[in-house]
Amino acid sequence: LPQGPRMLNTMEKGKAGKIQLPRELFRSLSSQRVRVVVMVLNTQQLGMFKEANQTGQVLDDTVVGIMVGKTSISGLQDPVRLTFAHGQLPHGITPQCVFWDPSKGQAGGWRNTGCVMQPGDKGTVCSCDHLTFFTLLLNPALDRSTAKGLMAVATVGCWVAMVFSIFTITFCIFLRCRFRSEETLRINLGLHMNLVGSLLLLNLAFLLNSRLSHGSQAGTCKVLAGLTHYCLLCCFTWMALEGCHLYLLFVKVLGIYIRHYLAKLCLVGWGFPALVVGVAGAIGSYGPHRIQTGEHQVIAHLCWITSKHVLVHYITNCGYFGLIFLFNMAIFGVVTWKSCYLQGMGAAQGGHKAWKVALVAVGLFCLLGATWALAFLTYSTSSAPILYLFTILNSLQGIFIFIWLVALYYPKTKEATGSLSHIIRHDKTTMAS
């Protein structure tokens, strides 16, 4: 194709769509004779390109496939641009540029990695760095009132969570001072203090971010984004350390004989997120981010990971938390089973009631970060109940931990036999026997 790139127009129901191939693609193929194939497919007629549990609708049931030669082309510096023509979109609908990934799930699915969307009045331009099958997915979006309500609930929840986080840290300090000889108890409380402290910093960072991000300088915005990302990763890391600690106590049935054990945990819990944020900042991942409604009305300005580096978000947030969640839920299952086993053997104190056992289980559930798992249910959805549930439960996580610690430790402050350390010591004696 010595003439280089050109526009390829298709007509569908009186609307013109455009495809612009980059010059970079043809420079690399200048010495070859290749065939450029553009396919416009109807998903309803073919019965293809249907994702399981798909919430969005394909624009005009049309998928556009582009192939140049017989090789797979990706990583284009100058992206291919597809213009999907459409009129005024219905109320509560937001477009999304996606491509078909056959490796997603069991039968394939839509992804938007590597695609950037530019909305317009008469159409939407999708710029993607590879060639495959593309479409414009029309997703239901939140209306302005619901989005503002979620922001208000999140702001109030942050203030409430900060207050109870301070209460929790104060209570843990009181118990650590009172039971200085209980080394296992002091380590348990030290872990809880660090986790609650990371939650306190995360809520504070979110409030600062939502207040200062709008109109801030580029450098200030990057600092706010990095701080918020750091606090979020600290929360996830301390949840993982809580799970590792429970594994050592209940599964390995070993005392904590590691020298400066809590200090080393602090080095991991606060140091590893700093390393990740440093690498993400070095590649320029942070910048301004806008939360919009379906009518592209801006609800809030935040400083966060930019759309150009969305892969950083998927790896450091989604992927990292996904691994932690799976590990902690496995630990939660083992700890719950073993606690019930010890209860049946009479190892724990006989005064425990069913409601207290349930409270301990719920507390562990929150301590290990189960409320954050709702974030996966809110992905690509506009269900107001699910979004409100995620916002409220995450705001109440600090309250749950506070109530759990008070119910678990305070009635036993004179003898401290209701703590996990009593169960561990009894379990070690039983195993030794």
Short mmCIF file of C-alpha atoms in Angstrom, two decimals:
data_model
loop_
_atom_site.label_atom_id
_atom_site.label_comp_id
_atom_site.label_asym_id
_atom_site.label_seq_id
_atom_site.Cartn_x
_atom_site.Cartn_y
_atom_site.Cartn_z
CA LEU A 1 0.00 0.00 0.00
CA PRO A 2 2.35 2.75 -1.15
CA GLN A 3 -0.35 5.43 -0.88
CA GLY A 4 -0.23 5.23 2.90
CA PRO A 5 -3.09 5.67 5.36
CA ARG A 6 -6.52 6.70 4.25
CA MET A 7 -10.07 7.10 5.55
CA LEU A 8 -12.43 4.14 5.22
CA ASN A 9 -16.10 5.13 5.49
CA THR A 10 -19.06 2.88 6.18
CA MET A 11 -22.71 3.81 6.06
CA GLU A 12 -25.12 2.30 8.59
CA LYS A 13 -28.66 3.59 8.89
CA GLY A 14 -27.68 6.91 7.37
CA LYS A 15 -24.79 7.49 9.76
CA ALA A 16 -21.16 7.67 8.68
CA GLY A 17 -18.39 6.08 10.70
CA LYS A 18 -14.68 6.65 10.13
CA ILE A 19 -11.52 4.62 10.56
CA GLN A 20 -8.11 6.29 10.42
CA LEU A 21 -5.04 4.06 10.33
CA PRO A 22 -1.76 5.59 11.54
CA ARG A 23 1.24 6.29 9.30
CA GLU A 24 3.43 4.33 11.70
CA LEU A 25 1.63 1.15 10.66
CA PHE A 26 2.38 1.64 6.96
CA ARG A 27 6.00 2.68 7.48
CA SER A 28 6.71 -0.70 9.04
CA LEU A 29 5.01 -2.43 6.09
CA SER A 30 6.41 -0.24 3.29
CA SER A 31 8.42 -3.07 1.76
CA GLN A 32 5.53 -5.55 1.84
CA ARG A 33 2.31 -6.04 -0.04
CA VAL A 34 -0.43 -6.66 2.50
CA ARG A 35 -4.19 -6.77 2.53
CA VAL A 36 -6.20 -4.35 4.69
CA VAL A 37 -9.48 -5.90 5.79
CA VAL A 38 -12.27 -3.96 7.50
CA MET A 39 -15.31 -5.94 8.65
CA VAL A 40 -18.59 -4.46 9.87
CA LEU A 41 -20.48 -7.22 11.68
CA ASN A 42 -23.95 -7.42 13.19
CA THR A 43 -23.86 -9.15 16.58
CA GLN A 44 -27.53 -10.10 16.51
CA GLN A 45 -27.33 -11.84 13.14
CA LEU A 46 -24.09 -13.65 13.95
CA GLY A 47 -24.88 -14.46 17.57
CA MET A 48 -21.31 -13.56 18.51
CA PHE A 49 -19.54 -11.04 20.74
CA LYS A 50 -21.86 -11.62 23.68
CA GLU A 51 -20.27 -11.42 27.10
CA ALA A 52 -21.67 -13.23 30.11
CA ASN A 53 -23.46 -10.86 32.50
CA GLN A 54 -22.97 -7.97 30.09
CA THR A 55 -24.60 -4.79 31.42
CA GLY A 56 -23.93 -2.50 28.44
CA GLN A 57 -25.42 -2.60 24.95
CA VAL A 58 -23.42 -2.62 21.72
CA LEU A 59 -24.11 0.51 19.65
CA ASP A 60 -26.41 -0.45 16.75
CA ASP A 61 -25.37 -4.11 17.37
CA THR A 62 -22.31 -3.30 15.25
CA VAL A 63 -18.73 -4.52 15.70
CA VAL A 64 -15.88 -3.25 13.50
CA GLY A 65 -12.92 -5.53 12.85
CA ILE A 66 -9.62 -4.31 11.39
CA MET A 67 -6.80 -6.51 10.13
CA VAL A 68 -3.63 -5.54 8.28
CA GLY A 69 -1.73 -8.49 6.91
CA LYS A 70 -1.65 -11.78 8.77
CA THR A 71 0.20 -10.71 11.92
CA SER A 72 -1.15 -9.37 15.18
CA ILE A 73 -0.45 -5.66 15.58
CA SER A 74 -0.29 -4.00 19.01
CA GLY A 75 1.65 -1.36 20.91
CA LEU A 76 1.14 1.41 18.35
CA GLN A 77 2.58 4.76 19.43
CA ASP A 78 0.21 6.57 17.08
CA PRO A 79 -3.16 4.85 17.69
CA VAL A 80 -5.81 3.80 15.23
CA ARG A 81 -8.84 6.10 15.43
CA LEU A 82 -12.40 4.88 15.02
CA THR A 83 -15.31 7.31 14.94
CA PHE A 84 -18.64 5.78 15.95
CA ALA A 85 -21.40 8.08 14.73
CA HIS A 86 -24.54 8.40 16.85
CA GLY A 87 -27.10 10.98 17.83
CA GLN A 88 -27.89 12.26 21.27
CA LEU A 89 -27.52 9.35 23.69
CA PRO A 90 -30.43 8.54 26.01
CA HIS A 91 -30.47 9.88 29.55
CA GLY A 92 -28.34 7.85 31.95
CA ILE A 93 -26.16 6.24 29.26
CA THR A 94 -22.40 6.63 28.99
CA PRO A 95 -20.32 5.27 26.06
CA GLN A 96 -17.18 3.16 26.47
CA CYS A 97 -14.62 2.21 23.83
CA VAL A 98 -13.96 -1.52 24.06
CA PHE A 99 -12.41 -4.36 22.09
CA TRP A 100 -13.12 -8.07 22.12
CA ASP A 101 -10.70 -10.18 24.16
CA PRO A 102 -11.24 -13.92 23.52
CA SER A 103 -9.11 -14.81 26.57
CA LYS A 104 -11.42 -13.05 29.03
CA GLY A 105 -13.53 -15.53 30.98
CA GLN A 106 -14.63 -18.77 29.37
CA ALA A 107 -16.08 -17.40 26.14
CA GLY A 108 -14.40 -13.99 25.83
CA GLY A 109 -15.45 -10.50 26.81
CA TRP A 110 -15.05 -6.77 26.29
CA ARG A 111 -12.01 -4.82 27.54
CA ASN A 112 -10.96 -1.18 27.28
CA THR A 113 -7.23 -1.49 28.01
CA GLY A 114 -5.22 0.56 25.52
CA CYS A 115 -8.24 2.53 24.28
CA VAL A 116 -8.94 6.21 24.99
CA MET A 117 -12.37 7.74 24.41
CA GLN A 118 -13.12 11.24 23.12
CA PRO A 119 -16.86 11.96 23.31
CA GLY A 120 -18.50 14.40 20.91
CA ASP A 121 -21.93 15.74 19.99
CA LYS A 122 -22.34 13.65 16.82
CA GLY A 123 -20.17 10.69 17.68
CA THR A 124 -17.48 9.17 19.83
CA VAL A 125 -13.83 8.76 18.79
CA CYS A 126 -11.99 5.70 20.07
CA SER A 127 -8.17 5.74 19.90
CA CYS A 128 -6.63 2.31 20.43
CA ASP A 129 -3.05 1.07 20.26
CA HIS A 130 -3.79 -2.24 18.52
CA LEU A 131 -5.92 -3.83 15.80
CA THR A 132 -8.80 -6.20 16.56
CA PHE A 133 -12.61 -6.10 16.81
CA PHE A 134 -13.93 -2.83 18.28
CA THR A 135 -17.27 -1.40 19.28
CA LEU A 136 -18.84 1.32 21.38
CA LEU A 137 -20.49 -0.10 24.48
CA LEU A 138 -23.38 1.90 25.92
CA ASN A 139 -23.37 1.46 29.69
CA PRO A 140 -26.06 2.66 32.08
CA ALA A 141 -24.65 5.56 34.09
CA LEU A 142 -25.53 7.25 37.33
CA ASP A 143 -27.61 10.37 37.25
CA ARG A 144 -26.35 13.57 38.82
CA SER A 145 -28.45 13.35 42.00
CA THR A 146 -27.34 9.77 42.78
CA ALA A 147 -23.69 10.61 42.11
CA LYS A 148 -23.85 13.66 44.38
CA GLY A 149 -25.57 11.56 47.04
CA LEU A 150 -22.77 9.00 46.91
CA MET A 151 -20.16 11.73 47.27
CA ALA A 152 -22.02 13.16 50.28
CA VAL A 153 -22.30 9.74 51.92
CA ALA A 154 -18.60 9.06 51.28
CA THR A 155 -17.59 12.41 52.81
CA VAL A 156 -19.70 11.93 55.95
CA GLY A 157 -18.52 8.32 56.21
CA CYS A 158 -14.89 9.42 56.10
CA TRP A 159 -15.40 11.80 59.03
CA VAL A 160 -17.20 9.12 61.06
CA ALA A 161 -14.54 6.53 60.23
CA MET A 162 -11.78 8.93 61.28
CA VAL A 163 -13.42 9.55 64.67
CA PHE A 164 -13.84 5.84 65.42
CA SER A 165 -10.33 5.10 64.16
CA ILE A 166 -9.00 7.51 66.76
CA PHE A 167 -11.15 5.78 69.41
CA THR A 168 -9.82 2.39 68.34
CA ILE A 169 -6.17 3.47 68.42
CA THR A 170 -6.68 5.01 71.87
CA PHE A 171 -8.31 1.81 73.15
CA CYS A 172 -5.47 -0.33 71.77
CA ILE A 173 -2.87 1.91 73.42
CA PHE A 174 -4.74 1.58 76.72
CA LEU A 175 -4.74 -2.23 76.51
CA ARG A 176 -1.09 -2.41 75.48
CA CYS A 177 -0.11 -0.31 78.46
CA ARG A 178 -2.25 -2.35 80.85
CA PHE A 179 -1.05 -5.77 79.69
CA ARG A 180 2.63 -5.17 79.08
CA SER A 181 3.53 -8.75 80.03
CA GLU A 182 1.18 -10.28 77.43
CA GLU A 183 3.53 -10.31 74.45
CA THR A 184 1.12 -12.06 72.06
CA LEU A 185 -1.68 -9.70 73.06
CA ARG A 186 0.58 -6.67 72.53
CA ILE A 187 1.54 -7.90 69.04
CA ASN A 188 -2.12 -8.49 68.14
CA LEU A 189 -3.06 -5.00 69.28
CA GLY A 190 -0.05 -3.51 67.52
CA LEU A 191 -1.20 -5.05 64.24
CA HIS A 192 -4.73 -3.73 64.76
CA MET A 193 -3.38 -0.26 65.53
CA ASN A 194 -1.39 -0.14 62.30
CA LEU A 195 -4.35 -1.34 60.22
CA VAL A 196 -6.70 1.19 61.79
CA GLY A 197 -4.01 3.85 61.42
CA SER A 198 -3.81 3.15 57.68
CA LEU A 199 -7.61 3.46 57.47
CA LEU A 200 -7.40 6.79 59.30
CA LEU A 201 -4.79 8.08 56.85
CA LEU A 202 -6.78 6.83 53.86
CA ASN A 203 -9.92 8.68 54.94
CA LEU A 204 -7.89 11.80 55.64
CA ALA A 205 -6.17 11.56 52.23
CA PHE A 206 -9.54 11.18 50.47
CA LEU A 207 -10.93 14.28 52.18
CA LEU A 208 -7.83 16.30 51.33
CA ASN A 209 -7.93 15.00 47.77
CA SER A 210 -11.58 15.92 47.20
CA ARG A 211 -11.04 19.39 48.72
CA LEU A 212 -7.71 20.41 47.19
CA SER A 213 -7.61 18.61 43.83
CA HIS A 214 -9.88 21.00 41.91
CA GLY A 215 -7.77 23.76 40.39
CA SER A 216 -4.56 22.55 42.01
CA GLN A 217 -1.18 22.77 40.32
CA ALA A 218 0.15 19.76 38.43
CA GLY A 219 2.80 19.04 41.08
CA THR A 220 0.31 19.33 43.93
CA CYS A 221 -2.12 17.02 42.15
CA LYS A 222 0.57 14.39 41.66
CA VAL A 223 1.44 14.54 45.37
CA LEU A 224 -2.22 14.18 46.38
CA ALA A 225 -2.69 11.26 43.98
CA GLY A 226 0.45 9.53 45.24
CA LEU A 227 -0.55 10.07 48.87
CA THR A 228 -4.04 8.64 48.31
CA HIS A 229 -2.64 5.66 46.41
CA TYR A 230 -0.03 5.07 49.12
CA CYS A 231 -2.65 5.06 51.91
CA LEU A 232 -4.86 2.67 49.94
CA LEU A 233 -1.98 0.25 49.37
CA CYS A 234 -1.06 0.49 53.07
CA CYS A 235 -4.59 -0.61 53.99
CA PHE A 236 -4.38 -3.58 51.65
CA THR A 237 -0.91 -4.54 52.88
CA TRP A 238 -1.88 -4.42 56.55
CA MET A 239 -4.92 -6.58 55.79
CA ALA A 240 -2.54 -9.10 54.25
CA LEU A 241 -0.25 -8.93 57.30
CA GLU A 242 -3.26 -9.53 59.57
CA GLY A 243 -3.97 -12.66 57.55
CA CYS A 244 -0.33 -13.81 57.73
CA HIS A 245 -0.32 -13.26 61.49
CA LEU A 246 -3.48 -15.32 61.93
CA TYR A 247 -1.91 -18.04 59.82
CA LEU A 248 1.11 -18.21 62.12
CA LEU A 249 -1.06 -18.28 65.24
CA PHE A 250 -3.78 -20.71 64.24
CA VAL A 251 -2.35 -22.86 61.46
CA LYS A 252 1.32 -23.11 62.34
CA VAL A 253 0.52 -23.07 66.08
CA LEU A 254 3.80 -21.30 66.79
CA GLY A 255 4.62 -18.49 69.14
CA ILE A 256 6.05 -15.31 67.69
CA TYR A 257 9.76 -15.71 68.45
CA ILE A 258 11.02 -13.47 65.65
CA ARG A 259 13.15 -10.68 67.00
CA HIS A 260 11.60 -7.25 66.52
CA TYR A 261 8.63 -9.00 64.90
CA LEU A 262 6.25 -6.01 64.94
CA ALA A 263 8.95 -3.63 63.74
CA LYS A 264 9.65 -5.86 60.74
CA LEU A 265 5.94 -6.01 59.96
CA CYS A 266 5.85 -2.22 60.06
CA LEU A 267 8.75 -2.11 57.61
CA VAL A 268 6.73 -4.22 55.17
CA GLY A 269 3.35 -2.62 55.87
CA TRP A 270 4.54 0.96 55.39
CA GLY A 271 7.61 0.40 53.22
CA PHE A 272 6.34 -1.82 50.41
CA PRO A 273 3.52 0.60 49.39
CA ALA A 274 6.06 3.44 49.34
CA LEU A 275 8.19 1.45 46.90
CA VAL A 276 5.19 0.79 44.61
CA VAL A 277 4.09 4.43 44.69
CA GLY A 278 7.64 5.55 43.97
CA VAL A 279 7.81 3.40 40.84
CA ALA A 280 4.32 4.51 39.72
CA GLY A 281 5.25 8.15 40.24
CA ALA A 282 8.50 7.75 38.35
CA ILE A 283 6.64 6.68 35.21
CA GLY A 284 4.18 9.58 35.53
CA SER A 285 1.07 7.63 36.54
CA TYR A 286 -0.52 10.35 38.68
CA GLY A 287 -2.56 13.32 37.58
CA PRO A 288 -6.07 14.85 37.49
CA HIS A 289 -9.10 12.58 37.32
CA ARG A 290 -12.74 13.55 36.86
CA ILE A 291 -15.87 11.72 37.99
CA GLN A 292 -18.62 12.27 35.42
CA THR A 293 -22.27 11.39 34.91
CA GLY A 294 -23.76 9.94 31.74
CA GLU A 295 -24.26 13.48 30.44
CA HIS A 296 -20.50 14.10 30.93
CA GLN A 297 -21.24 16.49 33.79
CA VAL A 298 -18.36 16.63 36.24
CA ILE A 299 -19.37 15.59 39.75
CA ALA A 300 -15.98 15.74 41.42
CA HIS A 301 -12.33 16.36 40.66
CA LEU A 302 -9.79 13.98 42.14
CA CYS A 303 -6.08 13.44 41.79
CA TRP A 304 -5.55 9.81 40.92
CA ILE A 305 -3.99 7.45 38.37
CA THR A 306 -4.51 8.89 34.88
CA SER A 307 -6.36 7.05 32.13
CA LYS A 308 -3.12 6.66 30.16
CA HIS A 309 -1.74 4.48 32.95
CA VAL A 310 -4.88 2.50 33.74
CA LEU A 311 -2.76 -0.66 33.72
CA VAL A 312 -1.07 0.62 36.88
CA HIS A 313 -4.49 0.74 38.54
CA TYR A 314 -5.35 -2.78 37.44
CA ILE A 315 -2.06 -4.22 38.70
CA THR A 316 -1.43 -2.28 41.91
CA ASN A 317 -5.04 -1.98 43.08
CA CYS A 318 -7.30 -4.60 41.50
CA GLY A 319 -4.76 -7.37 41.09
CA TYR A 320 -2.98 -6.72 44.40
CA PHE A 321 -6.21 -6.65 46.40
CA GLY A 322 -7.58 -9.67 44.55
CA LEU A 323 -4.63 -11.80 45.68
CA ILE A 324 -4.89 -10.48 49.24
CA PHE A 325 -8.62 -11.11 49.35
CA LEU A 326 -8.28 -14.73 48.20
CA PHE A 327 -5.51 -15.39 50.73
CA ASN A 328 -7.34 -13.74 53.62
CA MET A 329 -10.62 -15.51 52.89
CA ALA A 330 -8.77 -18.84 52.92
CA ILE A 331 -7.23 -17.89 56.28
CA PHE A 332 -10.65 -16.78 57.54
CA GLY A 333 -12.12 -20.16 56.65
CA VAL A 334 -9.33 -22.06 58.42
CA VAL A 335 -9.46 -19.83 61.52
CA THR A 336 -13.26 -20.10 61.76
CA TRP A 337 -13.12 -23.89 61.44
CA LYS A 338 -10.38 -24.21 64.03
CA SER A 339 -12.10 -21.85 66.47
CA CYS A 340 -15.29 -23.91 66.21
CA TYR A 341 -13.22 -27.04 66.73
CA LEU A 342 -11.62 -25.63 69.88
CA GLN A 343 -15.02 -24.54 71.15
CA GLY A 344 -16.30 -28.09 70.70
CA MET A 345 -13.27 -29.54 72.50
CA GLY A 346 -13.76 -27.13 75.39
CA ALA A 347 -10.41 -25.46 74.79
CA ALA A 348 -11.78 -21.95 74.97
CA GLN A 349 -13.46 -20.48 77.99
CA GLY A 350 -16.94 -21.86 78.53
CA GLY A 351 -18.59 -18.48 78.97
CA HIS A 352 -18.63 -17.70 75.24
CA LYS A 353 -22.11 -17.35 73.77
CA ALA A 354 -23.26 -17.87 70.23
CA TRP A 355 -23.68 -14.14 69.64
CA LYS A 356 -20.13 -13.46 70.72
CA VAL A 357 -18.74 -16.17 68.45
CA ALA A 358 -20.68 -14.61 65.59
CA LEU A 359 -19.36 -11.17 66.54
CA VAL A 360 -15.79 -12.43 66.49
CA ALA A 361 -16.37 -13.96 63.05
CA VAL A 362 -17.86 -10.72 61.70
CA GLY A 363 -14.97 -8.75 63.21
CA LEU A 364 -12.40 -10.99 61.56
CA PHE A 365 -14.32 -10.69 58.30
CA CYS A 366 -14.02 -6.90 58.41
CA LEU A 367 -10.48 -6.99 59.74
CA LEU A 368 -9.32 -8.98 56.72
CA GLY A 369 -10.89 -6.49 54.30
CA ALA A 370 -13.97 -8.35 53.09
CA THR A 371 -15.95 -5.11 52.76
CA TRP A 372 -13.52 -4.00 50.06
CA ALA A 373 -14.53 -7.00 47.96
CA LEU A 374 -17.72 -5.13 47.09
CA ALA A 375 -15.54 -2.99 44.83
CA PHE A 376 -15.55 -5.87 42.33
CA LEU A 377 -19.37 -5.80 42.30
CA THR A 378 -19.36 -2.07 41.54
CA TYR A 379 -17.12 -2.45 38.48
CA SER A 380 -18.91 -1.22 35.30
CA THR A 381 -22.25 -0.97 37.09
CA SER A 382 -24.64 1.84 37.90
CA SER A 383 -26.75 -0.03 40.43
CA ALA A 384 -27.36 2.59 43.09
CA PRO A 385 -28.04 0.05 45.91
CA ILE A 386 -24.73 -1.75 45.31
CA LEU A 387 -22.77 1.52 45.13
CA TYR A 388 -24.41 2.82 48.30
CA LEU A 389 -23.76 -0.50 50.04
CA PHE A 390 -20.08 -0.40 49.09
CA THR A 391 -19.73 3.23 50.22
CA ILE A 392 -21.53 2.73 53.54
CA LEU A 393 -19.89 -0.56 54.53
CA ASN A 394 -16.40 0.73 53.77
CA SER A 395 -17.15 3.85 55.80
CA LEU A 396 -18.31 1.65 58.67
CA GLN A 397 -15.27 -0.63 58.60
CA GLY A 398 -13.55 1.41 61.32
CA ILE A 399 -16.69 1.25 63.48
CA PHE A 400 -16.94 -2.53 63.02
CA ILE A 401 -13.33 -3.00 64.12
CA PHE A 402 -13.83 -0.71 67.13
CA ILE A 403 -16.94 -2.59 68.33
CA TRP A 404 -15.21 -5.91 67.73
CA LEU A 405 -12.14 -4.97 69.77
CA VAL A 406 -14.21 -3.59 72.65
CA ALA A 407 -16.47 -6.67 72.77
CA LEU A 408 -13.51 -9.04 72.50
CA TYR A 409 -11.04 -7.47 74.93
CA TYR A 410 -12.76 -5.10 77.32
CA PRO A 411 -14.80 -7.65 79.37
CA LYS A 412 -11.56 -9.52 80.04
CA THR A 413 -9.28 -6.64 80.92
CA LYS A 414 -8.68 -8.05 84.41
CA GLU A 415 -7.56 -11.46 83.27
CA ALA A 416 -7.09 -11.13 79.48
CA THR A 417 -8.20 -14.72 78.94
CA GLY A 418 -10.74 -13.79 76.29
CA SER A 419 -8.03 -12.73 73.85
CA LEU A 420 -6.64 -14.79 71.03
CA SER A 421 -3.49 -15.36 73.05
CA HIS A 422 -5.38 -17.55 75.54
CA ILE A 423 -6.63 -19.80 72.76
CA ILE A 424 -3.18 -20.02 71.25
CA ARG A 425 -1.51 -20.91 74.54
CA HIS A 426 -4.13 -23.60 75.24
CA ASP A 427 -3.83 -24.94 71.72
CA LYS A 428 -0.04 -25.16 72.00
CA THR A 429 -0.42 -27.09 75.28
CA THR A 430 -2.87 -29.49 73.67
CA MET A 431 -0.61 -30.06 70.68
CA ALA A 432 2.40 -30.61 72.92
CA SER A 433 0.47 -33.20 74.85
#
